[in-house]
């Protein structure tokens, strides 16, 4: 482990962690070490980014700081000091008094930290009344003022809402208001924008910057997104397998990295300048085209002769028309609710639609008309492989199903083809006898991709297939997809909210907004004048990727 730098100024650090080691006990076998001799300190008013991949120990460290450790946690050694006071020596009652008043936390999913049966205003006011000693009237007035400071347009109305009546971004603003309202000495942010779309995430980051500048609070910002961390933090610590491997200012670590792990993550960060896709083959006509596609949610439907209660009608897609060229990767981008996944499901035959889909000289005007050959030719890979891979079937059986369903190979050759499919997505052949739960997230997504390509389709739709993956796994899956697409000549629709990634691998980009297709352009023209204002807004919302210095060339 690289030695931690001495970041202490004339004032002592707000948070000072020294040689902290944490294990988790297991029912059978020895304990598992999750943190090893961790040392880092955060100076007053600074934001420290903590960066690492899934399983690196960053969230376990956050739990240790907040004293939220599970019952099987075994703290082997070290100190976690808040302004010189070792939190490990505090009683449960003392810790409960500290939380919210001196140290707060903003979680990845605001739904996990908000009580679903209490109004949002009551939840903020409860914290203020307890930790600042305000009267109920004072607490409610202060709560409303803090909601207004977070940018909520109608704070008085939000005070009376329940969590399910607020959007994800609104709920996260409420949680942030609660965290800042008691003026704590430090706030821990654990991936606070991961569950949000790109526009809302940018708004939350802007809010964090504004409140940080206003209050001068010290913060620990946990993330796997290096571009995001370089935007909000002054200092950064890299954690790998429970160990801090590098620590310094963002410029020192990101521009002049010293550790191989840091260099590996930096090289995996998507950057629009690093294209990973070849030129698309030219074609005189489209392989697949949509014309006037409309999708509505909430229309009345008859069940056993009875009409369902009237529901709000939402236009998931409105007169969407575009074509897909043979052998191209077409990126589809937009924030949550823009209609990206609606179009994907309509094209895959999973969603009712009005309009026409033309494919291979045939025209379909509804989902009911889509036939077996179309379903074989147009495959889809979903965002979460756990939701699409049967947990009770082996990987071999999962991959053999499309082969049997579409008569791709004789039954005597099924095992051989399954092994070939596993090799094509860079997985060992012996994975054929494993079950999905025995694979990592990236490995399961590779299986889902292999299953889509097993039917030898002409079009593969990828719906946010990298959004839940670490940056290095995301890069590997994206590169694998491009290689498969180039080998097979299959066209791909790549749906994502990551414009840096889509500009790396797409030939063209379509932009969706509130169910409308508002922009469509060749990828190199993304920053050209004349782009739709929403396209520019999306581009501006993407954190600028960090770029390490090029290694010095030898003579």
Coordinates of C-alpha atoms in Angstrom, one line a residue:
X1 CA 0.0 0.0 0.0
X2 CA 1.3 3.5 -0.9
X3 CA 1.8 5.7 2.1
X4 CA -0.9 8.2 2.8
X5 CA 0.1 11.8 2.2
X6 CA 0.1 14.3 5.1
X7 CA -2.9 16.5 4.1
X8 CA -3.2 18.2 7.5
X9 CA -3.1 22.0 7.4
X10 CA -2.8 24.2 10.5
X11 CA -6.2 22.8 11.6
X12 CA -6.5 19.2 12.4
X13 CA -8.5 16.9 10.1
X14 CA -12.3 16.7 10.6
X15 CA -12.2 12.9 9.9
X16 CA -9.0 11.0 10.6
X17 CA -8.9 7.2 10.0
X18 CA -5.8 5.4 11.1
X19 CA -4.8 1.7 10.3
X20 CA -8.4 0.6 10.3
X21 CA -9.0 -3.1 9.6
X22 CA -12.5 -4.7 9.3
X23 CA -13.5 -8.4 8.8
X24 CA -16.9 -10.0 8.4
X25 CA -17.6 -13.2 10.2
X26 CA -19.1 -16.1 8.1
X27 CA -21.2 -19.1 9.2
X28 CA -18.7 -21.5 7.9
X29 CA -15.0 -20.9 7.5
X30 CA -12.7 -18.0 8.5
X31 CA -13.8 -14.4 8.6
X32 CA -13.5 -12.4 5.3
X33 CA -11.3 -9.3 5.4
X34 CA -13.0 -6.3 3.8
X35 CA -10.8 -3.4 4.9
X36 CA -7.1 -3.6 5.6
X37 CA -5.0 -0.9 7.4
X38 CA -7.1 1.9 5.9
X39 CA -5.7 5.4 6.6
X40 CA -7.0 8.7 5.3
X41 CA -7.9 12.1 6.7
X42 CA -10.1 14.9 5.4
X43 CA -9.3 18.5 6.2
X44 CA -11.9 21.1 7.1
X45 CA -14.1 22.3 4.2
X46 CA -12.6 19.8 1.8
X47 CA -14.4 17.1 -0.2
X48 CA -12.6 13.8 -0.4
X49 CA -13.6 11.4 -3.2
X50 CA -13.4 7.7 -2.4
X51 CA -13.2 5.7 -5.6
X52 CA -13.3 1.9 -6.1
X53 CA -15.2 -0.8 -7.9
X54 CA -17.9 -3.1 -6.5
X55 CA -16.5 -5.1 -3.6
X56 CA -13.6 -2.8 -3.0
X57 CA -14.8 -1.9 0.5
X58 CA -15.9 1.7 0.0
X59 CA -19.4 1.3 1.3
X60 CA -18.2 -0.8 4.3
X61 CA -15.9 2.0 5.2
X62 CA -18.9 4.4 5.1
X63 CA -20.8 2.1 7.4
X64 CA -17.9 2.0 9.7
X65 CA -17.7 5.8 9.9
X66 CA -21.5 6.0 10.5
X67 CA -21.3 3.1 13.0
X68 CA -23.9 1.2 11.0
X69 CA -21.9 -2.1 11.0
X70 CA -23.8 -5.4 10.9
X71 CA -23.7 -7.9 13.7
X72 CA -21.0 -10.0 12.0
X73 CA -18.6 -7.2 11.7
X74 CA -15.2 -7.7 13.4
X75 CA -13.2 -4.5 13.9
X76 CA -9.6 -5.7 14.2
X77 CA -7.7 -2.5 14.7
X78 CA -7.4 1.2 14.1
X79 CA -9.2 4.5 14.9
X80 CA -12.0 6.5 13.2
X81 CA -11.7 9.9 14.8
X82 CA -14.2 12.8 14.3
X83 CA -12.3 16.0 15.4
X84 CA -10.1 13.9 17.6
X85 CA -12.8 11.8 19.2
X86 CA -12.5 8.1 18.4
X87 CA -16.0 6.9 17.2
X88 CA -15.2 3.3 18.0
X89 CA -15.2 4.1 21.7
X90 CA -18.7 5.7 21.6
X91 CA -21.7 4.0 23.1
X92 CA -24.8 3.3 21.0
X93 CA -26.6 6.2 22.7
X94 CA -23.7 8.5 22.0
X95 CA -23.5 7.4 18.4
X96 CA -27.3 8.0 17.9
X97 CA -26.8 11.5 19.2
X98 CA -23.9 12.1 16.8
X99 CA -25.8 10.9 13.7
X100 CA -27.6 13.8 12.0
X101 CA -26.1 16.4 14.4
X102 CA -22.4 16.0 13.8
X103 CA -22.2 13.5 11.0
X104 CA -24.8 12.8 8.3
X105 CA -25.1 10.4 5.3
X106 CA -26.8 10.6 2.0
X107 CA -27.5 7.2 0.5
X108 CA -27.5 6.0 -3.1
X109 CA -31.3 5.3 -3.0
X110 CA -33.3 7.9 -1.1
X111 CA -36.1 5.4 -0.8
X112 CA -34.0 3.5 1.8
X113 CA -33.6 6.5 4.1
X114 CA -37.2 7.9 3.9
X115 CA -40.1 6.5 5.9
X116 CA -42.8 5.6 3.4
X117 CA -45.6 6.3 5.9
X118 CA -44.5 9.7 7.1
X119 CA -44.9 13.0 5.2
X120 CA -41.6 14.4 3.9
X121 CA -41.9 17.6 5.9
X122 CA -42.4 15.7 9.1
X123 CA -39.3 13.6 8.4
X124 CA -37.1 16.7 8.0
X125 CA -38.7 18.5 11.0
X126 CA -38.2 15.5 13.2
X127 CA -34.4 15.7 12.6
X128 CA -34.3 19.4 13.3
X129 CA -36.4 19.1 16.5
X130 CA -34.1 16.4 17.8
X131 CA -30.7 17.7 17.0
X132 CA -31.2 21.5 17.0
X133 CA -33.8 21.7 19.8
X134 CA -36.3 23.6 17.7
X135 CA -40.0 23.8 18.6
X136 CA -42.4 21.9 16.3
X137 CA -43.3 25.3 14.6
X138 CA -39.7 26.4 14.3
X139 CA -38.7 22.9 12.9
X140 CA -41.4 23.0 10.2
X141 CA -40.5 26.6 9.2
X142 CA -36.8 25.7 9.0
X143 CA -37.7 22.5 7.1
X144 CA -39.6 24.4 4.4
X145 CA -36.8 26.9 4.1
X146 CA -34.2 24.1 3.6
X147 CA -36.4 22.4 1.0
X148 CA -36.5 25.7 -0.9
X149 CA -32.7 26.0 -0.7
X150 CA -32.4 22.7 -2.4
X151 CA -34.2 24.0 -5.4
X152 CA -37.6 22.3 -4.8
X153 CA -40.0 24.7 -6.6
X154 CA -43.0 24.2 -4.3
X155 CA -41.5 23.5 -0.8
X156 CA -44.8 24.0 1.0
X157 CA -46.5 21.5 -1.1
X158 CA -43.6 19.0 -0.8
X159 CA -43.9 19.2 3.0
X160 CA -47.2 17.5 2.8
X161 CA -46.3 14.8 0.3
X162 CA -45.4 11.2 1.1
X163 CA -42.2 9.7 -0.5
X164 CA -44.1 7.8 -3.2
X165 CA -45.6 11.1 -4.4
X166 CA -42.2 12.6 -5.2
X167 CA -39.7 11.8 -8.0
X168 CA -36.3 10.3 -7.4
X169 CA -34.6 13.6 -7.8
X170 CA -37.1 15.3 -5.4
X171 CA -36.6 12.6 -2.8
X172 CA -32.8 13.0 -3.0
X173 CA -33.2 16.7 -2.5
X174 CA -35.2 16.1 0.6
X175 CA -32.5 13.7 1.9
X176 CA -29.8 16.3 1.1
X177 CA -31.8 19.0 2.9
X178 CA -32.0 16.8 6.0
X179 CA -28.3 16.1 5.9
X180 CA -27.3 19.8 5.6
X181 CA -30.0 21.3 7.9
X182 CA -28.2 20.4 11.2
X183 CA -24.9 21.9 10.0
X184 CA -22.9 18.7 10.7
X185 CA -19.1 18.5 10.7
X186 CA -19.0 16.0 7.9
X187 CA -21.5 14.5 5.4
X188 CA -20.9 11.1 3.8
X189 CA -22.4 10.8 0.3
X190 CA -22.6 7.2 -0.9
X191 CA -23.2 7.2 -4.7
X192 CA -26.0 9.8 -4.4
X193 CA -26.6 10.2 -8.2
X194 CA -26.3 6.6 -9.4
X195 CA -30.0 5.9 -9.4
X196 CA -30.8 9.2 -11.2
X197 CA -31.0 10.1 -14.9
X198 CA -28.2 12.3 -16.3
X199 CA -30.1 15.6 -16.1
X200 CA -31.3 15.1 -12.6
X201 CA -27.9 13.9 -11.6
X202 CA -26.3 17.1 -12.9
X203 CA -28.8 19.1 -10.9
X204 CA -28.0 17.2 -7.7
X205 CA -24.3 17.8 -8.3
X206 CA -24.9 21.5 -8.8
X207 CA -26.9 21.5 -5.6
X208 CA -24.1 19.8 -3.8
X209 CA -21.6 22.4 -5.1
X210 CA -23.9 25.3 -4.1
X211 CA -24.6 24.0 -0.5
X212 CA -20.9 23.0 0.0
X213 CA -19.8 26.6 -1.0
X214 CA -22.5 28.1 1.2
X215 CA -21.9 26.0 4.4
X216 CA -18.2 25.0 4.0
X217 CA -19.1 21.5 5.2
X218 CA -16.5 18.7 5.0
X219 CA -17.6 15.8 2.8
X220 CA -16.6 12.2 1.9
X221 CA -18.0 11.5 -1.6
X222 CA -18.1 7.8 -2.5
X223 CA -18.4 6.8 -6.2
X224 CA -17.1 4.5 -8.9
X225 CA -17.5 7.4 -11.5
X226 CA -14.0 9.0 -11.8
X227 CA -15.3 11.8 -14.1
X228 CA -18.0 12.8 -11.5
X229 CA -15.5 12.7 -8.6
X230 CA -13.0 14.9 -10.5
X231 CA -15.9 17.4 -10.7
X232 CA -16.9 17.6 -7.0
X233 CA -13.9 16.7 -5.0
X234 CA -10.6 18.4 -4.2
X235 CA -8.9 15.2 -2.9
X236 CA -9.3 11.6 -3.8
X237 CA -8.5 8.2 -2.3
X238 CA -8.4 5.0 -4.5
X239 CA -9.5 1.8 -2.7
X240 CA -8.9 -1.7 -4.1
X241 CA -9.7 -4.9 -2.3
X242 CA -10.1 -3.1 1.0
X243 CA -6.9 -1.2 0.8
X244 CA -6.1 2.5 0.0
X245 CA -3.7 2.2 -2.8
X246 CA -3.3 5.9 -3.7
X247 CA -4.3 9.2 -2.0
X248 CA -3.8 12.8 -3.0
X249 CA -5.3 15.8 -4.7
X250 CA -7.5 15.1 -7.8
X251 CA -4.8 16.6 -10.0
X252 CA -2.1 14.4 -8.5
X253 CA -4.1 11.2 -8.7
X254 CA -6.0 11.6 -11.9
X255 CA -3.4 13.5 -14.0
X256 CA -0.3 11.8 -12.7
X257 CA -1.4 8.4 -11.3
X258 CA 1.2 6.3 -9.5
X259 CA -0.7 3.1 -8.9
X260 CA -1.6 0.5 -11.6
X261 CA -5.1 0.2 -10.2
X262 CA -5.7 4.0 -10.7
X263 CA -4.3 3.8 -14.3
X264 CA -6.5 0.8 -15.0
X265 CA -9.7 2.7 -13.9
X266 CA -8.7 5.9 -15.7
X267 CA -8.1 4.0 -19.0
X268 CA -11.6 2.5 -18.7
X269 CA -13.4 5.8 -18.3
X270 CA -15.4 6.4 -21.5
X271 CA -14.2 9.4 -23.5
X272 CA -15.7 10.6 -26.8
X273 CA -12.3 11.2 -28.3
X274 CA -11.5 7.5 -27.9
X275 CA -13.6 5.8 -30.6
X276 CA -13.8 2.0 -30.3
X277 CA -16.1 1.3 -33.4
X278 CA -15.2 1.0 -37.0
X279 CA -17.0 2.8 -39.8
X280 CA -20.5 1.4 -40.5
X281 CA -21.0 -0.3 -43.9
X282 CA -22.8 2.0 -46.4
X283 CA -26.3 0.9 -47.4
X284 CA -28.8 2.3 -49.9
X285 CA -31.8 1.4 -47.7
X286 CA -32.5 0.7 -44.0
X287 CA -32.5 -2.7 -42.5
X288 CA -35.2 -1.7 -40.0
X289 CA -37.4 1.4 -40.1
X290 CA -40.1 2.9 -37.8
X291 CA -42.7 5.2 -39.0
X292 CA -45.1 7.2 -36.8
X293 CA -44.7 4.9 -33.8
X294 CA -47.1 5.8 -30.9
X295 CA -47.3 4.2 -27.5
X296 CA -49.7 5.2 -24.8
X297 CA -49.8 4.0 -21.2
X298 CA -52.9 4.1 -19.1
X299 CA -55.6 3.5 -21.7
X300 CA -58.7 1.7 -20.4
X301 CA -58.5 -2.1 -20.9
X302 CA -61.3 -4.6 -20.6
X303 CA -60.8 -7.4 -18.1
X304 CA -63.5 -10.1 -18.0
X305 CA -65.9 -7.5 -19.6
X306 CA -65.2 -4.8 -17.0
X307 CA -63.3 -1.6 -17.6
X308 CA -60.5 -0.8 -15.3
X309 CA -60.8 2.4 -13.3
X310 CA -59.7 5.5 -15.3
X311 CA -56.0 6.1 -15.2
X312 CA -53.8 9.0 -16.3
X313 CA -52.8 8.5 -20.0
X314 CA -49.1 8.9 -20.6
X315 CA -47.6 9.2 -24.1
X316 CA -44.6 6.9 -24.0
X317 CA -43.7 7.5 -27.6
X318 CA -45.2 10.1 -30.0
X319 CA -44.9 9.8 -33.8
X320 CA -41.4 8.4 -33.6
X321 CA -39.7 7.7 -37.0
X322 CA -36.2 6.6 -37.8
X323 CA -34.3 3.9 -39.6
X324 CA -31.5 1.5 -38.7
X325 CA -28.8 0.8 -41.2
X326 CA -27.3 -2.7 -41.7
X327 CA -24.3 -3.2 -39.5
X328 CA -24.5 0.1 -37.6
X329 CA -24.7 0.9 -33.9
X330 CA -27.4 3.5 -33.3
X331 CA -27.3 5.1 -29.9
X332 CA -30.5 6.2 -28.3
X333 CA -30.2 8.7 -25.4
X334 CA -32.4 10.7 -23.1
X335 CA -33.3 11.1 -19.4
X336 CA -35.7 8.8 -17.5
X337 CA -39.1 8.9 -19.0
X338 CA -38.0 10.1 -22.4
X339 CA -39.3 7.0 -24.2
X340 CA -36.0 5.1 -24.9
X341 CA -37.1 1.8 -23.3
X342 CA -40.6 2.2 -24.7
X343 CA -39.2 2.2 -28.3
X344 CA -36.9 -0.8 -27.4
X345 CA -39.9 -2.8 -26.1
X346 CA -42.1 -1.9 -29.1
X347 CA -39.3 -2.9 -31.5
X348 CA -38.8 -6.2 -29.6
X349 CA -42.5 -7.1 -29.8
X350 CA -42.9 -6.6 -26.1
X351 CA -45.1 -3.5 -26.2
X352 CA -48.3 -2.6 -28.0
X353 CA -47.9 0.2 -30.5
X354 CA -49.5 2.1 -33.3
X355 CA -47.7 3.0 -36.5
X356 CA -45.6 0.8 -38.8
X357 CA -42.4 -1.2 -38.4
X358 CA -40.8 -2.3 -41.7
X359 CA -38.3 -5.1 -41.6
X360 CA -36.9 -7.3 -44.4
X361 CA -39.6 -6.2 -46.9
X362 CA -42.4 -6.8 -44.4
X363 CA -44.6 -4.3 -42.6
X364 CA -46.0 -4.7 -39.1
X365 CA -48.6 -2.3 -37.7
X366 CA -49.2 -3.8 -34.3
X367 CA -47.5 -6.2 -31.8
X368 CA -50.0 -8.9 -32.7
X369 CA -48.7 -9.1 -36.2
X370 CA -45.1 -9.7 -35.2
X371 CA -44.2 -13.3 -36.1
X372 CA -41.6 -15.9 -35.1
X373 CA -39.1 -15.0 -37.8
X374 CA -39.1 -11.3 -36.7
X375 CA -38.6 -12.3 -33.0
X376 CA -35.6 -14.4 -34.0
X377 CA -34.2 -11.5 -36.1
X378 CA -34.6 -8.8 -33.5
X379 CA -33.3 -9.7 -30.1
X380 CA -33.0 -7.6 -26.9
X381 CA -30.6 -7.5 -23.9
X382 CA -32.1 -6.0 -20.8
X383 CA -30.5 -3.7 -18.2
X384 CA -30.5 -6.2 -15.3
X385 CA -29.5 -9.7 -16.3
X386 CA -30.9 -11.1 -13.0
X387 CA -34.4 -10.1 -14.2
X388 CA -33.9 -12.0 -17.6
X389 CA -31.9 -15.1 -16.7
X390 CA -33.8 -18.0 -15.2
X391 CA -32.2 -18.6 -11.8
X392 CA -33.2 -22.3 -11.8
X393 CA -31.5 -23.1 -15.1
X394 CA -27.8 -23.6 -15.8
X395 CA -26.0 -21.2 -18.2
X396 CA -25.8 -24.0 -20.7
X397 CA -29.6 -24.5 -20.7
X398 CA -30.2 -20.8 -20.9
X399 CA -28.0 -20.5 -24.0
X400 CA -29.4 -23.6 -25.6
X401 CA -33.0 -22.4 -25.4
X402 CA -32.9 -20.0 -28.4
X403 CA -30.9 -22.5 -30.3
X404 CA -33.7 -25.1 -29.9
X405 CA -36.5 -22.5 -30.2
X406 CA -35.3 -21.3 -33.6
X407 CA -33.8 -24.6 -34.9
X408 CA -30.4 -23.1 -35.1
X409 CA -28.4 -26.4 -34.8
X410 CA -29.2 -30.1 -34.6
X411 CA -29.7 -31.3 -31.0
X412 CA -26.5 -33.3 -31.2
X413 CA -24.6 -30.1 -31.7
X414 CA -26.2 -28.0 -28.9
X415 CA -23.4 -28.5 -26.4
X416 CA -20.7 -27.6 -28.9
X417 CA -22.6 -24.5 -29.9
X418 CA -23.1 -23.5 -26.3
X419 CA -19.4 -23.8 -25.7
X420 CA -18.7 -21.6 -28.8
X421 CA -21.1 -19.0 -27.5
X422 CA -19.4 -18.9 -24.2
X423 CA -16.0 -18.5 -25.9
X424 CA -17.4 -15.7 -28.0
X425 CA -18.2 -13.6 -24.9
X426 CA -14.9 -14.5 -23.3
X427 CA -16.3 -16.9 -20.7
X428 CA -14.8 -20.3 -19.8
X429 CA -16.6 -23.3 -21.3
X430 CA -17.1 -24.8 -17.9
X431 CA -19.5 -22.0 -17.0
X432 CA -22.1 -24.0 -18.9
X433 CA -22.8 -26.0 -15.7
X434 CA -23.0 -23.0 -13.5
X435 CA -26.2 -21.1 -12.4
X436 CA -26.6 -17.3 -12.7
X437 CA -26.1 -16.7 -9.0
X438 CA -22.6 -18.1 -9.3
X439 CA -21.5 -15.4 -11.8
X440 CA -20.6 -11.7 -11.3
X441 CA -22.8 -8.9 -12.7
X442 CA -20.5 -8.5 -15.7
X443 CA -20.3 -12.2 -16.3
X444 CA -24.1 -12.5 -16.2
X445 CA -24.4 -9.6 -18.7
X446 CA -22.0 -11.5 -21.0
X447 CA -24.3 -14.5 -20.9
X448 CA -27.3 -12.3 -21.7
X449 CA -25.4 -10.9 -24.7
X450 CA -24.4 -14.4 -25.8
X451 CA -28.1 -15.5 -25.6
X452 CA -29.2 -12.6 -27.8
X453 CA -26.5 -13.4 -30.5
X454 CA -27.3 -17.2 -30.3
X455 CA -30.3 -16.7 -32.6
X456 CA -28.1 -15.1 -35.2
X457 CA -30.2 -12.0 -35.3
X458 CA -30.0 -9.1 -37.7
X459 CA -30.7 -6.5 -34.9
X460 CA -29.8 -6.6 -31.2
X461 CA -31.3 -4.0 -28.9
X462 CA -29.2 -3.2 -25.8
X463 CA -31.2 -1.4 -23.1
X464 CA -28.9 0.2 -20.6
X465 CA -26.8 -2.9 -20.4
X466 CA -23.8 -1.2 -18.8
X467 CA -25.5 1.2 -16.4
X468 CA -25.1 -1.0 -13.3
X469 CA -21.6 -2.1 -14.0
X470 CA -18.2 -0.8 -12.7
X471 CA -16.3 1.4 -15.1
X472 CA -13.7 -1.3 -16.0
X473 CA -16.4 -4.0 -16.5
X474 CA -18.5 -1.5 -18.5
X475 CA -15.6 -0.9 -20.8
X476 CA -15.0 -4.6 -21.3
X477 CA -18.7 -5.3 -22.0
X478 CA -18.9 -2.3 -24.5
X479 CA -15.8 -3.5 -26.3
X480 CA -17.1 -7.0 -26.4
X481 CA -20.4 -5.8 -27.9
X482 CA -18.6 -3.9 -30.6
X483 CA -16.4 -6.9 -31.5
X484 CA -19.4 -9.2 -31.7
X485 CA -21.3 -6.7 -33.8
X486 CA -18.3 -6.3 -36.2
X487 CA -17.8 -10.1 -36.5
X488 CA -21.5 -10.8 -37.2
X489 CA -22.5 -7.7 -39.1
X490 CA -25.5 -7.4 -36.7
X491 CA -27.0 -3.9 -36.3
X492 CA -27.3 -2.7 -32.7
X493 CA -29.6 -0.2 -30.9
X494 CA -27.6 0.9 -27.9
X495 CA -29.8 2.7 -25.3
X496 CA -28.1 4.6 -22.6
X497 CA -27.9 7.9 -20.6
X498 CA -24.1 7.9 -20.8
X499 CA -23.2 10.2 -23.7
X500 CA -19.5 9.7 -23.2
X501 CA -19.9 6.0 -23.8
X502 CA -22.3 6.2 -26.7
X503 CA -20.0 8.7 -28.4
X504 CA -17.3 6.1 -28.2
X505 CA -19.2 3.3 -29.9
X506 CA -22.2 4.6 -31.9
X507 CA -22.2 5.6 -35.5
X508 CA -25.3 7.7 -35.1
X509 CA -27.2 9.1 -32.1
X510 CA -30.9 9.6 -31.6
X511 CA -32.2 11.9 -28.8
X512 CA -35.5 11.3 -27.1
X513 CA -37.4 13.8 -25.0
X514 CA -40.9 13.3 -23.4
X515 CA -41.7 10.6 -26.0
X516 CA -40.5 12.6 -29.0
X517 CA -37.5 12.1 -31.2
X518 CA -36.0 15.5 -31.1
X519 CA -32.5 15.0 -32.7
X520 CA -30.7 12.4 -35.0
X521 CA -27.2 12.9 -36.2
X522 CA -23.9 11.3 -37.1
X523 CA -21.8 10.9 -33.9
X524 CA -19.0 13.2 -34.9
X525 CA -21.6 16.0 -35.3
X526 CA -22.6 15.8 -31.6
X527 CA -21.1 19.1 -30.7
X528 CA -21.9 20.8 -34.0
X529 CA -24.0 24.0 -34.2
X530 CA -27.6 23.4 -34.9
X531 CA -28.1 20.6 -32.4
X532 CA -31.4 20.6 -30.5
X533 CA -31.2 22.6 -27.2
X534 CA -32.0 19.4 -25.3
X535 CA -29.0 17.6 -27.0
X536 CA -26.8 20.4 -25.8
X537 CA -28.3 20.2 -22.3
X538 CA -27.5 16.4 -22.2
X539 CA -23.9 17.1 -23.4
X540 CA -23.4 19.8 -20.8
X541 CA -24.7 17.5 -18.0
X542 CA -22.0 14.8 -18.6
X543 CA -19.1 15.1 -16.2
X544 CA -16.0 15.9 -18.1
X545 CA -13.8 12.8 -18.2
X546 CA -10.5 13.0 -16.5
X547 CA -7.5 12.5 -18.7
X548 CA -4.2 11.2 -17.4
X549 CA -0.9 12.6 -18.8
X550 CA 0.5 10.6 -21.7
X551 CA 3.5 8.5 -20.6
X552 CA 6.8 10.1 -21.6
X553 CA 8.2 8.7 -24.8
X554 CA 11.7 7.3 -24.8
X555 CA 14.1 8.1 -27.6

